[in-house]
Short mmCIF file of C-alpha atoms in Angstrom, two decimals:
data_model
loop_
_atom_site.label_atom_id
_atom_site.label_comp_id
_atom_site.label_asym_id
_atom_site.label_seq_id
_atom_site.Cartn_x
_atom_site.Cartn_y
_atom_site.Cartn_z
CA MET A 1 1.16 -7.44 23.53
CA ALA A 2 1.80 -4.91 26.29
CA ALA A 3 0.38 -5.91 29.65
CA ALA A 4 -1.13 -3.34 31.96
CA VAL A 5 1.21 -1.95 34.62
CA THR A 6 0.32 -1.42 38.26
CA THR A 7 -1.38 1.76 39.40
CA GLU A 8 1.74 2.61 41.39
CA ARG A 9 3.94 2.32 38.28
CA TRP A 10 1.50 4.42 36.27
CA ARG A 11 1.44 7.14 38.93
CA LYS A 12 5.22 7.20 38.82
CA ALA A 13 5.04 7.73 35.06
CA GLN A 14 2.49 10.51 35.46
CA GLY A 15 4.68 12.23 38.05
CA ALA A 16 7.58 12.15 35.61
CA GLU A 17 5.34 13.58 32.90
CA LEU A 18 4.18 16.48 35.06
CA CYS A 19 7.76 17.22 36.07
CA PHE A 20 8.79 17.31 32.43
CA TRP A 21 6.11 19.79 31.40
CA LYS A 22 6.76 22.09 34.35
CA GLU A 23 10.56 22.04 34.18
CA MET A 24 11.25 21.60 30.46
CA GLU A 25 13.58 23.96 28.67
CA LEU A 26 12.37 26.30 25.96
CA TYR A 27 13.90 24.15 23.21
CA GLU A 28 11.93 21.13 24.49
CA LEU A 29 8.62 22.99 24.18
CA ILE A 30 9.59 24.12 20.69
CA LYS A 31 10.51 20.54 19.82
CA ALA A 32 7.20 19.21 21.14
CA CYS A 33 5.29 21.66 18.97
CA ALA A 34 7.44 20.90 15.93
CA GLU A 35 6.92 17.16 16.33
CA LYS A 36 3.14 17.58 16.45
CA ALA A 37 3.25 19.59 13.22
CA GLU A 38 5.64 17.10 11.61
CA PHE A 39 3.29 14.20 12.39
CA TRP A 40 0.80 15.46 9.81
CA SER A 41 3.42 15.22 7.04
CA ARG A 42 2.52 11.52 6.90
CA PHE A 43 -0.87 12.46 5.42
CA ASP A 44 -1.85 14.52 2.39
CA ALA A 45 -4.05 17.59 2.74
CA ALA A 46 -7.21 15.84 1.55
CA GLU A 47 -6.77 13.04 4.10
CA ILE A 48 -6.26 15.49 6.94
CA ALA A 49 -9.34 17.45 5.96
CA ASP A 50 -11.39 14.26 5.78
CA LEU A 51 -10.23 13.28 9.27
CA LEU A 52 -10.65 16.63 10.99
CA ALA A 53 -12.61 19.31 9.14
CA ALA A 54 -16.14 19.67 10.52
CA ARG A 55 -15.74 16.36 12.37
CA ASP A 56 -16.30 15.43 16.00
CA VAL A 57 -12.81 14.62 17.25
CA LEU A 58 -11.56 13.08 20.49
CA GLU A 59 -7.87 13.28 21.40
CA ILE A 60 -6.71 10.93 24.14
CA GLY A 61 -3.65 12.17 26.03
CA CYS A 62 -3.01 15.72 24.85
CA GLY A 63 -0.68 16.51 27.76
CA PRO A 64 -1.38 18.90 30.66
CA LEU A 65 -0.78 22.03 28.57
CA GLY A 66 -3.76 21.05 26.43
CA LEU A 67 -1.73 21.20 23.22
CA SER A 68 -3.78 19.09 20.83
CA VAL A 69 -2.00 17.67 17.81
CA VAL A 70 -5.15 18.68 15.90
CA SER A 71 -4.21 22.34 16.34
CA PHE A 72 -1.01 21.79 14.38
CA SER A 73 -2.73 20.65 11.20
CA ASP A 74 -3.70 22.91 8.31
CA ALA A 75 -7.23 21.53 8.13
CA GLU A 76 -10.33 23.52 8.93
CA PRO A 77 -11.20 23.17 12.62
CA PRO A 78 -13.24 20.20 13.82
CA ARG A 79 -16.89 20.73 14.61
CA LYS A 80 -16.08 19.55 18.12
CA LEU A 81 -12.73 18.81 19.75
CA VAL A 82 -12.54 17.07 23.12
CA LYS A 83 -9.01 16.58 24.41
CA THR A 84 -8.29 14.49 27.47
CA ASP A 85 -5.40 13.91 29.84
CA PRO A 86 -5.13 12.39 33.33
CA LEU A 87 -3.09 15.34 34.63
CA THR A 88 -4.55 18.59 35.93
CA ARG A 89 -4.47 21.37 33.34
CA LEU A 90 -1.15 23.22 33.51
CA PRO A 91 -1.19 26.85 32.28
CA VAL A 92 1.59 27.59 29.81
CA ARG A 93 2.52 30.59 31.98
CA ASP A 94 3.41 28.21 34.82
CA THR A 95 6.16 26.49 32.85
CA ARG A 96 9.86 27.35 32.74
CA PRO A 97 9.86 28.47 29.06
CA ALA A 98 7.43 31.25 29.97
CA LEU A 99 10.20 32.86 32.03
CA ALA A 100 12.36 33.47 28.96
CA ARG A 101 11.99 37.08 27.77
CA SER A 102 13.03 36.05 24.26
CA ALA A 103 10.07 33.64 24.07
CA THR A 104 7.23 36.07 24.81
CA ARG A 105 5.62 35.89 21.38
CA PHE A 106 6.13 32.15 21.16
CA ILE A 107 4.48 31.62 24.55
CA ASP A 108 1.53 33.80 23.46
CA TRP A 109 1.15 31.57 20.38
CA VAL A 110 1.37 28.36 22.42
CA GLU A 111 -1.28 29.68 24.81
CA GLU A 112 -3.57 30.39 21.89
CA MET A 113 -3.04 26.89 20.50
CA ALA A 114 -3.72 25.36 23.91
CA GLU A 115 -7.12 27.05 24.16
CA SER A 116 -8.64 25.16 21.23
CA GLY A 117 -11.17 22.48 22.14
CA ASP A 118 -12.47 21.35 25.52
CA TYR A 119 -10.01 19.95 28.08
CA LEU A 120 -11.28 16.98 30.07
CA GLN A 121 -9.16 15.65 32.93
CA ILE A 122 -9.56 11.88 32.78
CA ALA A 123 -7.35 8.88 32.15
CA GLY A 124 -7.85 7.19 28.81
CA GLU A 125 -8.58 3.92 30.62
CA ASP A 126 -11.60 5.57 32.26
CA LEU A 127 -13.24 6.99 29.15
CA ALA A 128 -16.85 5.96 28.60
CA PHE A 129 -17.87 7.64 25.35
CA ASP A 130 -20.12 5.52 23.17
CA SER A 131 -20.27 6.12 19.38
CA ALA A 132 -19.76 9.85 19.88
CA PHE A 133 -16.85 10.75 17.56
CA ASP A 134 -15.87 10.53 13.91
CA THR A 135 -12.14 10.54 14.66
CA VAL A 136 -10.14 9.52 17.72
CA ILE A 137 -6.47 10.49 17.99
CA ALA A 138 -3.86 9.15 20.41
CA TYR A 139 -0.52 10.80 19.72
CA ASN A 140 2.59 9.88 21.73
CA VAL A 141 0.43 8.28 24.40
CA LEU A 142 0.47 4.48 24.53
CA ASP A 143 3.96 4.04 26.00
CA HIS A 144 3.02 6.31 28.94
CA VAL A 145 -0.26 4.73 30.06
CA ARG A 146 -1.45 2.09 32.49
CA SER A 147 -3.15 -0.19 29.93
CA PRO A 148 -2.51 0.44 26.21
CA LEU A 149 -5.07 -2.16 25.13
CA LEU A 150 -7.81 -0.66 27.30
CA ILE A 151 -7.05 2.76 25.80
CA LEU A 152 -7.57 1.32 22.32
CA GLU A 153 -10.74 -0.50 23.35
CA ASN A 154 -12.16 2.75 24.72
CA ALA A 155 -11.13 4.53 21.51
CA ARG A 156 -13.03 1.95 19.46
CA ARG A 157 -16.11 2.34 21.64
CA ALA A 158 -15.94 6.15 21.32
CA LEU A 159 -15.96 5.94 17.51
CA ARG A 160 -19.09 5.93 15.42
CA PRO A 161 -19.39 3.08 12.90
CA GLY A 162 -16.85 3.73 10.15
CA GLY A 163 -14.97 6.19 12.35
CA ARG A 164 -11.19 6.23 12.33
CA LEU A 165 -8.43 6.00 14.90
CA ILE A 166 -5.18 7.89 14.27
CA LEU A 167 -2.36 6.56 16.37
CA GLY A 168 1.11 8.07 16.69
CA VAL A 169 3.33 5.75 18.73
CA ASP A 170 7.04 5.71 19.51
CA CYS A 171 8.48 2.40 18.30
CA LEU A 172 11.91 0.88 18.72
CA SER A 173 13.96 -1.38 16.50
CA TRP A 174 14.42 -4.94 17.66
CA LEU A 175 17.93 -4.23 18.96
CA GLY A 176 16.89 -0.84 20.32
CA ARG A 177 14.14 -2.40 22.39
CA LEU A 178 16.49 -5.09 23.69
CA ARG A 179 18.95 -2.38 24.74
CA PHE A 180 16.27 -0.26 26.40
CA GLU A 181 14.63 -3.07 28.36
CA TRP A 182 17.81 -4.80 29.51
CA ILE A 183 20.32 -1.97 29.80
CA THR A 184 18.69 1.48 29.84
CA ARG A 185 16.05 0.55 32.43
CA ARG A 186 18.88 -0.43 34.78
CA LEU A 187 21.51 2.21 34.06
CA ALA A 188 19.06 5.12 33.74
CA ARG A 189 16.72 4.13 36.56
CA GLY A 190 15.06 7.16 38.12
CA THR A 191 15.36 9.34 35.00
CA ILE A 192 12.38 10.64 33.05
CA LEU A 193 13.43 8.47 30.11
CA VAL A 194 12.70 5.36 32.15
CA ASP A 195 10.09 6.59 34.62
CA ALA A 196 7.78 8.14 32.02
CA HIS A 197 7.80 5.08 29.73
CA PRO A 198 6.31 1.96 31.33
CA HIS A 199 5.99 0.36 27.87
CA THR A 200 8.06 -0.06 24.73
CA PHE A 201 6.80 -1.26 21.37
CA LEU A 202 7.79 -2.78 18.09
CA PRO A 203 5.45 -1.91 15.18
CA ARG A 204 4.04 -5.44 15.25
CA ASP A 205 3.06 -4.96 18.92
CA VAL A 206 0.99 -1.91 18.00
CA ILE A 207 -0.68 -3.75 15.13
CA GLY A 208 -1.53 -6.63 17.47
CA MET A 209 -3.14 -4.29 20.00
CA ILE A 210 -5.15 -2.49 17.32
CA GLU A 211 -6.56 -5.79 16.09
CA ALA A 212 -7.15 -7.09 19.64
CA ALA A 213 -9.17 -3.94 20.37
CA GLY A 214 -11.53 -4.80 17.51
CA LEU A 215 -10.27 -2.26 14.99
CA LYS A 216 -9.16 -2.83 11.40
CA LEU A 217 -5.74 -1.49 10.46
CA THR A 218 -5.96 0.39 7.15
CA ALA A 219 -2.61 2.20 6.92
CA MET A 220 0.81 2.34 8.56
CA ARG A 221 3.17 5.17 7.67
CA GLY A 222 6.64 6.19 8.77
CA VAL A 223 7.98 2.68 9.46
CA PRO A 224 11.55 2.25 8.19
CA ARG A 225 12.80 -0.59 6.01
CA TRP A 226 13.82 -3.87 7.61
CA VAL A 227 17.34 -2.70 8.50
CA GLY A 228 15.92 0.24 10.47
CA ARG A 229 13.34 -1.99 12.12
CA PHE A 230 16.10 -4.36 13.21
CA ALA A 231 18.83 -1.99 14.38
CA GLY A 232 17.80 1.62 13.76
CA ARG A 233 16.87 4.54 15.97
CA HIS A 234 13.42 4.98 17.48
CA PHE A 235 10.68 6.24 15.17
CA ARG A 236 7.08 7.44 15.50
CA PRO A 237 4.85 5.92 12.81
CA ALA A 238 1.25 6.81 12.12
CA PHE A 239 -1.23 3.93 12.31
CA VAL A 240 -4.73 4.38 10.89
CA ALA A 241 -7.53 2.01 11.87
CA THR A 242 -11.26 1.88 11.24
CA LYS A 243 -14.15 0.75 13.41
#
């Protein structure tokens, strides 16, 4: 189970995150949007509607642009969407992709997507909602935070009884994690790849944290077969848990 990192290490990760969003290339913003849309392919339309449509939804860690993964689904909008991130809100117009003349229409679209819901600047470890939401989402978040377990405990507390947590987490194969922790962290020290990722996970680590937080795992999708889990590339499964 992932231990909490120091505040200093977490601040370093947040600095790397902010640098990425400000200085990213156009293709990286396009990729980020495409990955959010692709995440919902793990669910059928009826499931997505049941999770989001006319629901009260909390998203933990939407990124400083305010791009909620909820906005990239085809479901009817939530009744309420609160999206949180520890970084100050960053206008899309203040990023490098906005300087590209060829991307004008795309940037307009991204700005529109970013305006959905209410942006709340707060770290997931500091959330204090109590039985206020039907669905909590944490997409591409847990490997960037100070305390993954505390995030999940706060997610459970924020859910109403029977509410569901949707978790999208980057996972590594067994060999991939060994390589990252013992080689990449040394050879790529000071890069965003290392600085922005205080934690790495195997799928079983995520399951353990979900259960330790007092949630019941009900589905796990997008995990490769055993060969991929042993020696494959990184992957981003969807974990579904219920309070």
